[in-house]
Amino acid sequence: MRLRELRVFIVALLVVLFLVFSIIGFQTFGKFAEPIDNVTATAIELAKGNYKVRVPSVLDGTIDQLSTSVNILARNLQDISFVRKIEEERLKTLIENMGSALVMIGREGKITVVNKPFLNQFDFDFDKVDNQPFRNTGLPSEVVEFIDMIFMTEKSARKQIRFEYQQVKHMELYGAPVIGEHGRWLGVVVVMHDVTELVRLEQIRKDFVANVSHELKTPITSIKGFSETLLDGAMEDRQALHDFLQIIHKESERLQFLIQDLLELSKIEQHGFSIELHRTSLREIIDRSMEMVVQKAEEKEMSLVLKMEEDIEFEADTGRMIQIVMNLLANAVNYSLSGTTVTLQAYIENGHAVIKISDEGIGIAQQELPRIFERFYRVDRARSRNSGGTGLGLAIVKHLVEAHNGRIAVHSTVGKGTTFKVSIPLWQSM
Ligand SMILES: Nc1ncnc2c1ncn2[C@@H]1O[C@H](COP(=O)(O)OP(=O)(O)OP(=O)(O)O)[C@@H](O)[C@H]1O
Ligand SMILES: [Mg+2]
């Protein structure tokens, strides 16, 4: 019986000891395991890209170093990702606002980066081009060929292309291969500038030179021809001598006018050209301008009518204003049939002095209107050359009106007549 009791006692003791050790064991294990769990959870979050997590601090030396290191790692990663984000943002702003269209194409030929100017240039939707093969996006064939060339040669290149996309456009393309770290070939980047306006200006310049040469050549050829004929003996004939000299005189006068106009225009077009503003009377400007065309109008039996209630005082360059009004009146008389009337109206409108010159002449076709202010542009070359015109008058008028901060507008109906309306601010300081 004692033996049995002893056995029970031992078993009980063993059970108690087991429980005690288990509890102690669990406690000790838990004390070590919990911080390790925390570090593991933090590391998993870091791996997921959440750099804001930190291991909670525990006052236990054993695991402390590991937690601190993981926290430092997390902070460094957070700093790096912050800097990267700023750089990314900066790059994005730069690409969006660089003023030129940009497209980047990956190695497989798919579009990886585009900016807004690119989308606007070709009227593309971002979703329709992003990650799409560049061939399928509907880019003009000239652009596709250029990209192909960069892919093939793996060299940067520059090219100016002309294509029609709703309207004729000129573009300067610059393309380069994109080489990543370790010389890895990543694709192609193409930057495009719209140079349509530049090409247009260049064309105007070329036309100008061609026109000037032509305009100079015509009177010179005729002067040379007639003087040679005279020298060859025609001067013995008094009538021929008189007629030819008259032609020579007329042609040299034309040359003189042309050169005067050219000098005038180049002076007005100079940067820094300024007019002399002073208080002046519109009535005086109109009277003096009319004086200059009245003889021509009488020759054509035309009447000049002025409709102006009272004089208008305003700030302008009197000489230049006379030039404006006189040129418009001369055109009205030149491009009208005999017996018609030219009406000049002057009034104040919205703080502007307005001068309206209307004729009942041949008119100008709608499609010609935007061009008549160009240098040397003449609707009917033969007719306006007969009238002695060079096509510089309206170009000069437009510049002078603009120098007064004014505006010039034109309305016309073929066969019915034309109206030019010039508005000049009454006071420049307004
Ligand atoms: N009132 C008008 N009616 C019809 N056509 C006009 C009128 N004014 C101008 N035009 C057209 O516009 C063109 C340009 O006019 P602009 O005054 O610049 O040149 P121009 O009269 O030919 O020569 P100039 O340099 O001697 O003035 C003219 O050639 C003419 O075809
Ligand atoms: Mg003219």
CSV table of C-alpha atoms in Angstrom, one decimal, residues 363-374 377-379 410-414:
chain,number,residue,atom,x,y,z
A,363,GLY,CA,-14.0,93.5,-105.4
A,364,ILE,CA,-11.7,90.7,-104.1
A,365,ALA,CA,-12.7,87.0,-104.0
A,366,GLN,CA,-13.1,85.5,-100.5
A,367,GLN,CA,-10.2,83.1,-100.8
A,368,GLU,CA,-7.8,86.0,-101.8
A,369,LEU,CA,-8.7,88.2,-98.8
A,370,PRO,CA,-6.3,86.6,-96.3
A,371,ARG,CA,-3.4,87.1,-98.7
A,372,ILE,CA,-3.7,90.7,-99.9
A,373,PHE,CA,-1.6,92.0,-97.0
A,374,GLU,CA,1.3,89.9,-98.0
A,377,TYR,CA,0.6,89.8,-103.4
A,378,ARG,CA,-1.7,91.0,-106.2
A,379,VAL,CA,-5.0,89.4,-107.1
A,410,VAL,CA,-11.5,94.1,-95.0
A,411,HIS,CA,-14.9,93.0,-96.5
A,412,SER,CA,-15.4,92.5,-100.1
A,413,THR,CA,-17.8,91.2,-102.7
A,414,VAL,CA,-16.6,90.4,-106.2
